[in-house]
Tab-separated table of C-alpha atoms in Angstrom:
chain	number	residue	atom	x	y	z
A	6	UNK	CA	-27.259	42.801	16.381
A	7	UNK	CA	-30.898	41.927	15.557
A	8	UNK	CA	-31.755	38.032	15.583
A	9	UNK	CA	-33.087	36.506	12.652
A	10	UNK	CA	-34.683	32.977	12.499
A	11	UNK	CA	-36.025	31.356	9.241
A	12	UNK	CA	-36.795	27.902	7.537
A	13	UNK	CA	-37.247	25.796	5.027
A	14	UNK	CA	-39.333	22.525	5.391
A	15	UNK	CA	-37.663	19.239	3.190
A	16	UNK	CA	-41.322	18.065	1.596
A	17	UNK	CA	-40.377	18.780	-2.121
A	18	UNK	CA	-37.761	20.272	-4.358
A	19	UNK	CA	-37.424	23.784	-3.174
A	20	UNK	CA	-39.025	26.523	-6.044
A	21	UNK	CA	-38.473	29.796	-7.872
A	22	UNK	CA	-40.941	30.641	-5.227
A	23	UNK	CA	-39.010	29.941	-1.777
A	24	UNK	CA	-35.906	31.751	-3.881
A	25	UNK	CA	-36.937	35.041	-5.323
A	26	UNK	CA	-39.417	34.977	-1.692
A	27	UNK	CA	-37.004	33.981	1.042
A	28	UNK	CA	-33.817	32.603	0.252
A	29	UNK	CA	-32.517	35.717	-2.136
A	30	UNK	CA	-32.665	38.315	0.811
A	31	UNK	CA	-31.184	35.863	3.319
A	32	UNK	CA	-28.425	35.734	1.101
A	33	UNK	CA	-28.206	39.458	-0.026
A	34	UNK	CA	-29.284	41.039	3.153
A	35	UNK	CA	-30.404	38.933	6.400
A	36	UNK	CA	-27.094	37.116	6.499
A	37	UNK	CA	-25.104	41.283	6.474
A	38	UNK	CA	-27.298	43.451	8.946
A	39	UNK	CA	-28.325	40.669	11.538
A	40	UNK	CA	-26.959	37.562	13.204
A	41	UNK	CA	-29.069	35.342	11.577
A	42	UNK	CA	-29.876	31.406	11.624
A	43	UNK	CA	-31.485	29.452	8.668
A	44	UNK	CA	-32.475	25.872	9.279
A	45	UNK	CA	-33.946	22.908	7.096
A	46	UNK	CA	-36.975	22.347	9.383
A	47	UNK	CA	-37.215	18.429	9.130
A	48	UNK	CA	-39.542	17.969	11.885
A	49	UNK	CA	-41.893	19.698	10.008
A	50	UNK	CA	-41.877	17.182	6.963
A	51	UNK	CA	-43.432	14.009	9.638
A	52	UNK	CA	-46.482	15.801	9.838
A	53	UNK	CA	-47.859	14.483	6.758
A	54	UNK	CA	-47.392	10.498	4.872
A	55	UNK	CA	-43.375	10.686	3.958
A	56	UNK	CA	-41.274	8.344	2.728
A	57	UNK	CA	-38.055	8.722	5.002
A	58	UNK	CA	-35.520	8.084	2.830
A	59	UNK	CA	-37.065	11.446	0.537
A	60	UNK	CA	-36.696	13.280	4.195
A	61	UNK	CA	-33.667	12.854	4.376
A	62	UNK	CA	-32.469	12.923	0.435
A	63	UNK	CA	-34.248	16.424	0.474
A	64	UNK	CA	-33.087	17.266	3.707
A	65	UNK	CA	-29.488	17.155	1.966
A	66	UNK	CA	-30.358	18.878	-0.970
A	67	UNK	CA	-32.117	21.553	1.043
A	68	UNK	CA	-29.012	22.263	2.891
A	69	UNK	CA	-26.565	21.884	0.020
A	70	UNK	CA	-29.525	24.837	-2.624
A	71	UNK	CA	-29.272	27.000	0.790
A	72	UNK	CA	-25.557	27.227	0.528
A	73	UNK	CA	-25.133	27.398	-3.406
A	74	UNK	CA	-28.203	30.581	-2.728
A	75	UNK	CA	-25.486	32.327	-1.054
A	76	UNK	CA	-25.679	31.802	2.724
A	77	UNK	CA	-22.043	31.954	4.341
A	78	UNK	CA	-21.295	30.051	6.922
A	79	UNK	CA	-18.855	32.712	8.287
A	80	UNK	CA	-21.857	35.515	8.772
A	81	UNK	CA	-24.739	32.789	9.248
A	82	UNK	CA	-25.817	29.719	11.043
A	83	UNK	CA	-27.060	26.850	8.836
A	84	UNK	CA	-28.032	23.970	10.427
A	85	UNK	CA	-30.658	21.019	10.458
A	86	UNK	CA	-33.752	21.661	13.104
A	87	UNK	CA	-33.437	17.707	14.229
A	88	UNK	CA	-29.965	18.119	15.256
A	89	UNK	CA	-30.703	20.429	17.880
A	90	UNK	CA	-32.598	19.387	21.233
A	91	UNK	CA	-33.863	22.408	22.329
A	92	UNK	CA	-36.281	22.706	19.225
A	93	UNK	CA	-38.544	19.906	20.854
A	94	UNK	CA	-37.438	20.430	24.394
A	95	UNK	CA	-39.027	24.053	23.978
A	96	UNK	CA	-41.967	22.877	22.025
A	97	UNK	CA	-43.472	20.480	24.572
A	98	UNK	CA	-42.956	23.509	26.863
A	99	UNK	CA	-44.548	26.150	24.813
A	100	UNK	CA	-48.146	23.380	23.997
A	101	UNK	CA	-48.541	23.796	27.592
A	102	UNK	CA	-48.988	27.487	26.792
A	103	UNK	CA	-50.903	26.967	23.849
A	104	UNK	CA	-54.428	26.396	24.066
A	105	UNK	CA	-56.542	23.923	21.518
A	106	UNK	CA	-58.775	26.519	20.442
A	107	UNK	CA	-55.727	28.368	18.616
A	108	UNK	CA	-54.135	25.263	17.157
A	109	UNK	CA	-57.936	24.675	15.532
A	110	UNK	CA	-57.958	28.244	13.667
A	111	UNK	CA	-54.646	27.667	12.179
A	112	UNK	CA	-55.499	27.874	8.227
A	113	UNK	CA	-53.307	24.891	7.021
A	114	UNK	CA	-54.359	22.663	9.707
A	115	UNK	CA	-58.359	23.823	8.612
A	116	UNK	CA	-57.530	23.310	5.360
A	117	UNK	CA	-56.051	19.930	5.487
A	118	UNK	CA	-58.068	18.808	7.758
A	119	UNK	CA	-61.136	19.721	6.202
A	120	UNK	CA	-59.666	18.018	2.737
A	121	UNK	CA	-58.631	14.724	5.027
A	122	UNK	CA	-62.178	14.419	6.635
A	123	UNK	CA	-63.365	14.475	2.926
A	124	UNK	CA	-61.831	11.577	1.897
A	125	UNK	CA	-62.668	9.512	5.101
A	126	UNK	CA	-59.498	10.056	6.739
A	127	UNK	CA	-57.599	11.765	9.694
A	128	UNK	CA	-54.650	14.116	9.555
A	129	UNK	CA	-52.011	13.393	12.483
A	130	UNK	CA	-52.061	14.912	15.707
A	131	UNK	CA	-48.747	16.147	14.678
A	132	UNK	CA	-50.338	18.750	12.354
A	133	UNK	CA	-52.181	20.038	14.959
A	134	UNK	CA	-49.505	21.556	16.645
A	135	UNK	CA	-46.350	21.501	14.397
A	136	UNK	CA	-47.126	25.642	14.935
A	137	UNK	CA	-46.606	25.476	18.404
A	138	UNK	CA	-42.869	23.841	16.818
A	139	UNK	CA	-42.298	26.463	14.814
A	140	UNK	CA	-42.607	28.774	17.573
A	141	UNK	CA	-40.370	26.935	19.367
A	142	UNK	CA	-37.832	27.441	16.448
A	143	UNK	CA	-38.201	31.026	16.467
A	144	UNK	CA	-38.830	31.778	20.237
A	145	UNK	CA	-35.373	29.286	21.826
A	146	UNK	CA	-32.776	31.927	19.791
A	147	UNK	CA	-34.191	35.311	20.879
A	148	UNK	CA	-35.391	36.025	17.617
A	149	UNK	CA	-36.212	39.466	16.671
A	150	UNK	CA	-37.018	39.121	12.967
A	151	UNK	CA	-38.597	35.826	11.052
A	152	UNK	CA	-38.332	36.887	7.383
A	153	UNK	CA	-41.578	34.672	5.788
A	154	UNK	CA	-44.189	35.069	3.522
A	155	UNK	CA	-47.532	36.012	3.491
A	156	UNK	CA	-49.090	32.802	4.428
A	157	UNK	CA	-46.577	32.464	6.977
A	158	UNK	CA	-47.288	35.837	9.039
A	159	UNK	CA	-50.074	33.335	11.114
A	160	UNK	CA	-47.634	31.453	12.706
A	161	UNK	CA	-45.258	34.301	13.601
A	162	UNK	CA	-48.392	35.933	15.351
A	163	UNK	CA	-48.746	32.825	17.390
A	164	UNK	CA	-45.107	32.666	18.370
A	165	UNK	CA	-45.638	36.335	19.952
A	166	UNK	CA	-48.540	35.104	21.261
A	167	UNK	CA	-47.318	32.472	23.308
A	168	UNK	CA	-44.252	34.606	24.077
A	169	UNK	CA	-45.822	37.208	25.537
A	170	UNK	CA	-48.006	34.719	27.489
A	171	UNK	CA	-45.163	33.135	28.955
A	172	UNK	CA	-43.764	36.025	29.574
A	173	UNK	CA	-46.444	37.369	31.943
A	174	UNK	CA	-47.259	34.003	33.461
A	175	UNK	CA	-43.482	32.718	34.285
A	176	UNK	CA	-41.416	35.447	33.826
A	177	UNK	CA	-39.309	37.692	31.016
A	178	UNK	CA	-37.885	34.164	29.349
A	179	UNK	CA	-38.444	35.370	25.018
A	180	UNK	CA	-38.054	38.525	22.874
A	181	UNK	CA	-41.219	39.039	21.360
A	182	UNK	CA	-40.830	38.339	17.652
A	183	UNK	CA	-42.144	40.167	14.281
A	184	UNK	CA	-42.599	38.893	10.604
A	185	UNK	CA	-40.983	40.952	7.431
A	186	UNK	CA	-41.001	39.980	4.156
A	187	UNK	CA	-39.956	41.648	0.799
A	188	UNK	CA	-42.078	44.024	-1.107
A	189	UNK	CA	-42.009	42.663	-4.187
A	190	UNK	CA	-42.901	38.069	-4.903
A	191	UNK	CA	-43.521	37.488	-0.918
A	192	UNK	CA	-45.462	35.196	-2.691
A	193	UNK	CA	-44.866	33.618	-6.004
A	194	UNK	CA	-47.771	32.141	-7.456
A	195	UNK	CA	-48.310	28.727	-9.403
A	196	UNK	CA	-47.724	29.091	-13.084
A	197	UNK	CA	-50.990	26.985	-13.752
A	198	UNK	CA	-53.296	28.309	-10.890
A	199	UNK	CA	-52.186	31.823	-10.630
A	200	UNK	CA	-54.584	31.774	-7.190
A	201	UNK	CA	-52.480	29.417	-5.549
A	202	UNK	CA	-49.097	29.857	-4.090
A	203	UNK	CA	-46.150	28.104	-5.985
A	204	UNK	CA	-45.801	25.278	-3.130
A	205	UNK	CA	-42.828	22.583	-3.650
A	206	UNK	CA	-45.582	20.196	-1.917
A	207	UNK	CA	-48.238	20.688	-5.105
A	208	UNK	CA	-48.346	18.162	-7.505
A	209	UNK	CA	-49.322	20.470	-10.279
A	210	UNK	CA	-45.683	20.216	-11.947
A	211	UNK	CA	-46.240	22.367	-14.999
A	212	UNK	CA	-46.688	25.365	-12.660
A	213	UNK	CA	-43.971	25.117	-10.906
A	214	UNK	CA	-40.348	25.944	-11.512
A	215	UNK	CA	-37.999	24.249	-9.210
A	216	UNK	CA	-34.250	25.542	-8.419
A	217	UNK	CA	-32.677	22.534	-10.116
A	218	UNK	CA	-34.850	22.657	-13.166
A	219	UNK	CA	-32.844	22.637	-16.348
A	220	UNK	CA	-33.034	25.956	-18.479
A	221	UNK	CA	-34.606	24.272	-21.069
A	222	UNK	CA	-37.340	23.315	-18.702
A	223	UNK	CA	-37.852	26.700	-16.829
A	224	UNK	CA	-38.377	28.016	-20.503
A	225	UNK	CA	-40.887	25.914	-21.374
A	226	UNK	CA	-42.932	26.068	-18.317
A	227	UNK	CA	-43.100	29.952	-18.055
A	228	UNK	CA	-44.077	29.924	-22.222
A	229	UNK	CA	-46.770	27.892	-21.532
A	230	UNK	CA	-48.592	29.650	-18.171
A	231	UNK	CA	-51.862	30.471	-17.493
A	232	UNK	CA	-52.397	34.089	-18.642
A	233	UNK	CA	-56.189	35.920	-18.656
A	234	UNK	CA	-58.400	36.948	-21.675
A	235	UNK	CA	-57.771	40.054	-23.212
A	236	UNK	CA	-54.713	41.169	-24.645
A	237	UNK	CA	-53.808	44.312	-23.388
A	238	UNK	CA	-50.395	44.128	-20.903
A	239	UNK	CA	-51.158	45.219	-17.284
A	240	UNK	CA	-50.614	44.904	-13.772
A	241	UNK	CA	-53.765	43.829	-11.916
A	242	UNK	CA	-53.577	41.104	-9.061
A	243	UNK	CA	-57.167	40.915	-8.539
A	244	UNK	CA	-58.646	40.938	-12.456
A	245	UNK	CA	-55.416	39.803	-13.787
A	246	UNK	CA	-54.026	37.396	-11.741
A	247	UNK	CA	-52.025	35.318	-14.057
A	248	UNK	CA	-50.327	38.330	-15.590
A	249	UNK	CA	-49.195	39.865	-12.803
A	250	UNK	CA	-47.789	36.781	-11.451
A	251	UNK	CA	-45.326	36.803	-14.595
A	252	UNK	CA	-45.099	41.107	-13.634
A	253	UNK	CA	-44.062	40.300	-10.325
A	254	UNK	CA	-41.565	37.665	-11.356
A	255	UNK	CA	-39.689	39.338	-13.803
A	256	UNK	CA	-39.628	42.657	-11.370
A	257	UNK	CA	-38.071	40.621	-8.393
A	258	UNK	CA	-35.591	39.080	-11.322
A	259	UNK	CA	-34.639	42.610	-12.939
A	260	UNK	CA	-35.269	44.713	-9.957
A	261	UNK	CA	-38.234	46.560	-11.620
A	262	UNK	CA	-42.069	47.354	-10.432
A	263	UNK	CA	-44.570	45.169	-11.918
A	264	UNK	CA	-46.817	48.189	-13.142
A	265	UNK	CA	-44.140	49.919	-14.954
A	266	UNK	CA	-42.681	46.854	-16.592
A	267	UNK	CA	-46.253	45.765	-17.894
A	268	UNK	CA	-46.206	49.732	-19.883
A	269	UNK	CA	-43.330	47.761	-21.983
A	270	UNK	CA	-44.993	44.927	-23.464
A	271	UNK	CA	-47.912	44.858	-26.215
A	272	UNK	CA	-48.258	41.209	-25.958
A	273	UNK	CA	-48.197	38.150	-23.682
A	274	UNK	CA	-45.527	36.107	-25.840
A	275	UNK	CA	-43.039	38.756	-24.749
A	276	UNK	CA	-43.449	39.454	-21.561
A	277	UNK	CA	-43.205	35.426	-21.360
A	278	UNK	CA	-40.014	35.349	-23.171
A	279	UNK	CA	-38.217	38.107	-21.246
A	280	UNK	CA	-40.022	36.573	-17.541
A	281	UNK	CA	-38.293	32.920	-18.876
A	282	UNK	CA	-34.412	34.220	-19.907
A	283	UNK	CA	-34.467	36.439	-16.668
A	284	UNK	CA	-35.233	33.538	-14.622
A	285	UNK	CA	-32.926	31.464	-16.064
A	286	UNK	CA	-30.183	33.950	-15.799
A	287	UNK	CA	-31.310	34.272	-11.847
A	288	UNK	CA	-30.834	30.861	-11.183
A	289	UNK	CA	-27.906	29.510	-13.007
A	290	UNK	CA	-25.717	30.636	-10.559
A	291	UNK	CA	-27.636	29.186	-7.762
A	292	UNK	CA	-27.489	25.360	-10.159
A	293	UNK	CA	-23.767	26.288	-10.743
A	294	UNK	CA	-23.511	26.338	-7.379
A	295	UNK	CA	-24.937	23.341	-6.054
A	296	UNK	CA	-23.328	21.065	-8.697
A	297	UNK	CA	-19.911	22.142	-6.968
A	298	UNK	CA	-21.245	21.706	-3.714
A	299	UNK	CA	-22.782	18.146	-4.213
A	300	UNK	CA	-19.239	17.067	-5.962
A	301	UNK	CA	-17.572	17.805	-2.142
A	302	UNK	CA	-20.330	16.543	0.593
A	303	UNK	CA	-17.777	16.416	3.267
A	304	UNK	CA	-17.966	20.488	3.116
A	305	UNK	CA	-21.672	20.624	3.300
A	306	UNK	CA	-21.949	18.243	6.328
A	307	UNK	CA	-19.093	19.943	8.175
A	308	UNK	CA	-20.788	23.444	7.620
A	309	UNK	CA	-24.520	21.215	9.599
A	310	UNK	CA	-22.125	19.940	11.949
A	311	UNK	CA	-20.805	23.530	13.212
A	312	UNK	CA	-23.943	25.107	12.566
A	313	UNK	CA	-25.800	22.631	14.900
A	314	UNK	CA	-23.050	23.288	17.694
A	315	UNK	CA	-23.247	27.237	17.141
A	316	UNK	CA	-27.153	27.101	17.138
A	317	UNK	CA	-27.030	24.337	20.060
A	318	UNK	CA	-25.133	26.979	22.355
A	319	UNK	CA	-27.588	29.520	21.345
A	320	UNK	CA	-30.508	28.241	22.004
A	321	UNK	CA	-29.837	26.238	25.478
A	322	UNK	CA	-29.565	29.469	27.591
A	323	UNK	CA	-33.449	30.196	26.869
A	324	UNK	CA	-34.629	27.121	26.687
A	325	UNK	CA	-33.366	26.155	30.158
A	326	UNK	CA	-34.758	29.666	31.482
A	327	UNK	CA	-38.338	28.655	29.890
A	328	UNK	CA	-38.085	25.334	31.765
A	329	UNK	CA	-37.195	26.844	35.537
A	330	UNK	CA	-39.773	29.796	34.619
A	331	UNK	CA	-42.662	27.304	34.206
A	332	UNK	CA	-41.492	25.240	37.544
A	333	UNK	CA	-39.313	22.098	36.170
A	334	UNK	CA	-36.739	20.865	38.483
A	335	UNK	CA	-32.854	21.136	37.617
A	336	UNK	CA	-31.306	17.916	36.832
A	337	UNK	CA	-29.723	16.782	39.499
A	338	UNK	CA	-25.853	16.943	38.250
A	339	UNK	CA	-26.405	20.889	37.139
A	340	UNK	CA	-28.116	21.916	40.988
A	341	UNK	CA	-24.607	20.983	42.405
């Protein structure tokens, strides 16, 4: 069956935008045609400032809105990223394939960076080459498919770089990777700054509608986002931006394309209204969910324990390959 590897990194409440994006088709399709693996990418969230105790609070509640999505642990692996060795083993491996150069065009680092320098500061070294991680994550299972967004699609380019790399230097060790993503909200934009993505990270809270957000809430946010001048309804992402951020929204909710749902409405306040009850109707299920699954933690940390064991099996084969390929010695006890 085709491999699939994904994440989700514990630095904020997870959003309408990581659901109707990523989590949705894990849980409607990944998780059926492929043996796939979804992990809450921890190591990720020390890049930055953290308070540890938030880590590992959203860590849990990553896990647990993962589950109440839809993801089976009898057709999946779910799992934490820190609970399994071979992430870092194969990441210290993989930097000394890497070169600086390409860890200094990555966009986030450039961009955070560049914001960091402004203020007088320093990002950590950490950020530098958390990529080379990621590839790690997706290179130690074989992975065939990494379902991401479109800001994403960098780093899966510079997992099958270093793949491929590796490959020719040391020795067939990794399957050479490719991004998908779905055709319709890859990338769900903020409610209040239609040009940016809708990142749980931001701090922009108006323009964001988190999983957990109460009904009442998720109404009241969409009513009240940033729209364009004019008042005719239609679906253009570079003039329009605003709008067809709500088109594309309620088209990945109903199943409909943006440019024929936008021949439907005459006015702004209803294409708001319908966007709001269809996104409430899309995630009440997913909140329904998650209050069962908080109410019984002992299930959720049995389905991370397994899911680190299945994962840990998985990935050990290739990341001990990668290791004799690039001319480490055995341990001792396994040469006998």
């Amino acid at each position: 069956m085709t491999r699939v590897f994904s994440g989700v990194k514990p630095t904020g409440h997870l959003t309408l935008g990581n659901y109707l994006g990523a989590m949705r088709q894990w849980a409607a399709v990944d998780q059926h045609r492929s043996d796939a693996l979804f992990c809450v990418v921890d190591l990720h969230a020390l890049t930055v400032d953290h308070d540890p105790a938030r880590v590992r609070r959203l860590s849990r509640q990553a896990a647990s809105l993962l589950l109440a999505a839809g993801l089976d642990p009898e057709l999946c692996t779910v799992f934490v990223q820190s609970h399994v060795d071979e992430h870092a083993r194969l990441s210290y491996v993989l930097e000394c394939v890497a070169t600086d150069g390409e860890m200094r065009r990555m966009i986030q680092y450039k961009e955070k960076a560049a914001r960091e320098r402004g203020r007088g500061g320093s990002v950590r070294l950490s950020l530098l080459t958390y990529p080379v991680l990621m590839a790690a994550d997706i290179l130690a299972y074989g992975t065939d498919e990494v379902p991401v967004g479109d800001d994403q699609t960098q780093h899966v380019e510079l997992a099958r770089d270093l793949a491929v790399r590796f490959n020719q230097r040391y020795g067939h060790t990794f399957v050479v990777p490719r991004a998908t993503s779905p055709a319709v909200a890859a990338r769900v934009m903020n409610l209040q700054e239609p040009a940016s993505k809708m990142g749980k990270s931001d701090d922009t809270g108006p323009g964001i509608v988190y999983l957990l957000d109460e009904p009442d809430v998720v109404r009241k946010k969409i009513m009240r986002a940033v729209t364009d001048s004019g008042r005719d309804v239609v679906y253009d992402r570079e003039e329009r931006a605003g709008l067809a951020n709500l088109l594309e929204i309620l088209a990945a909710c109903t199943g409909g394309d943006p440019a024929e749902l936008a021949g439907g409405y005459d006015s702004y306040g209803a294409l708001k209204k319908d966007t709001a009850e269809a996104v409430v109707e899309v995630l009440r299920p997913v909140r329904e969910r998650h209050r069962a699954l908080c109410a019984d933690p002992g299930y959720v940390e049995g389905v991370l324990r397994e899911g680190a064991e299945r994962a840990r099996a998985m990935a050990r084969p290739t990341v001990d390959a990668a290791y004799r390929g690039i001319g480490l010695l055995p341990p001792v006890n396994a040469a006998r």
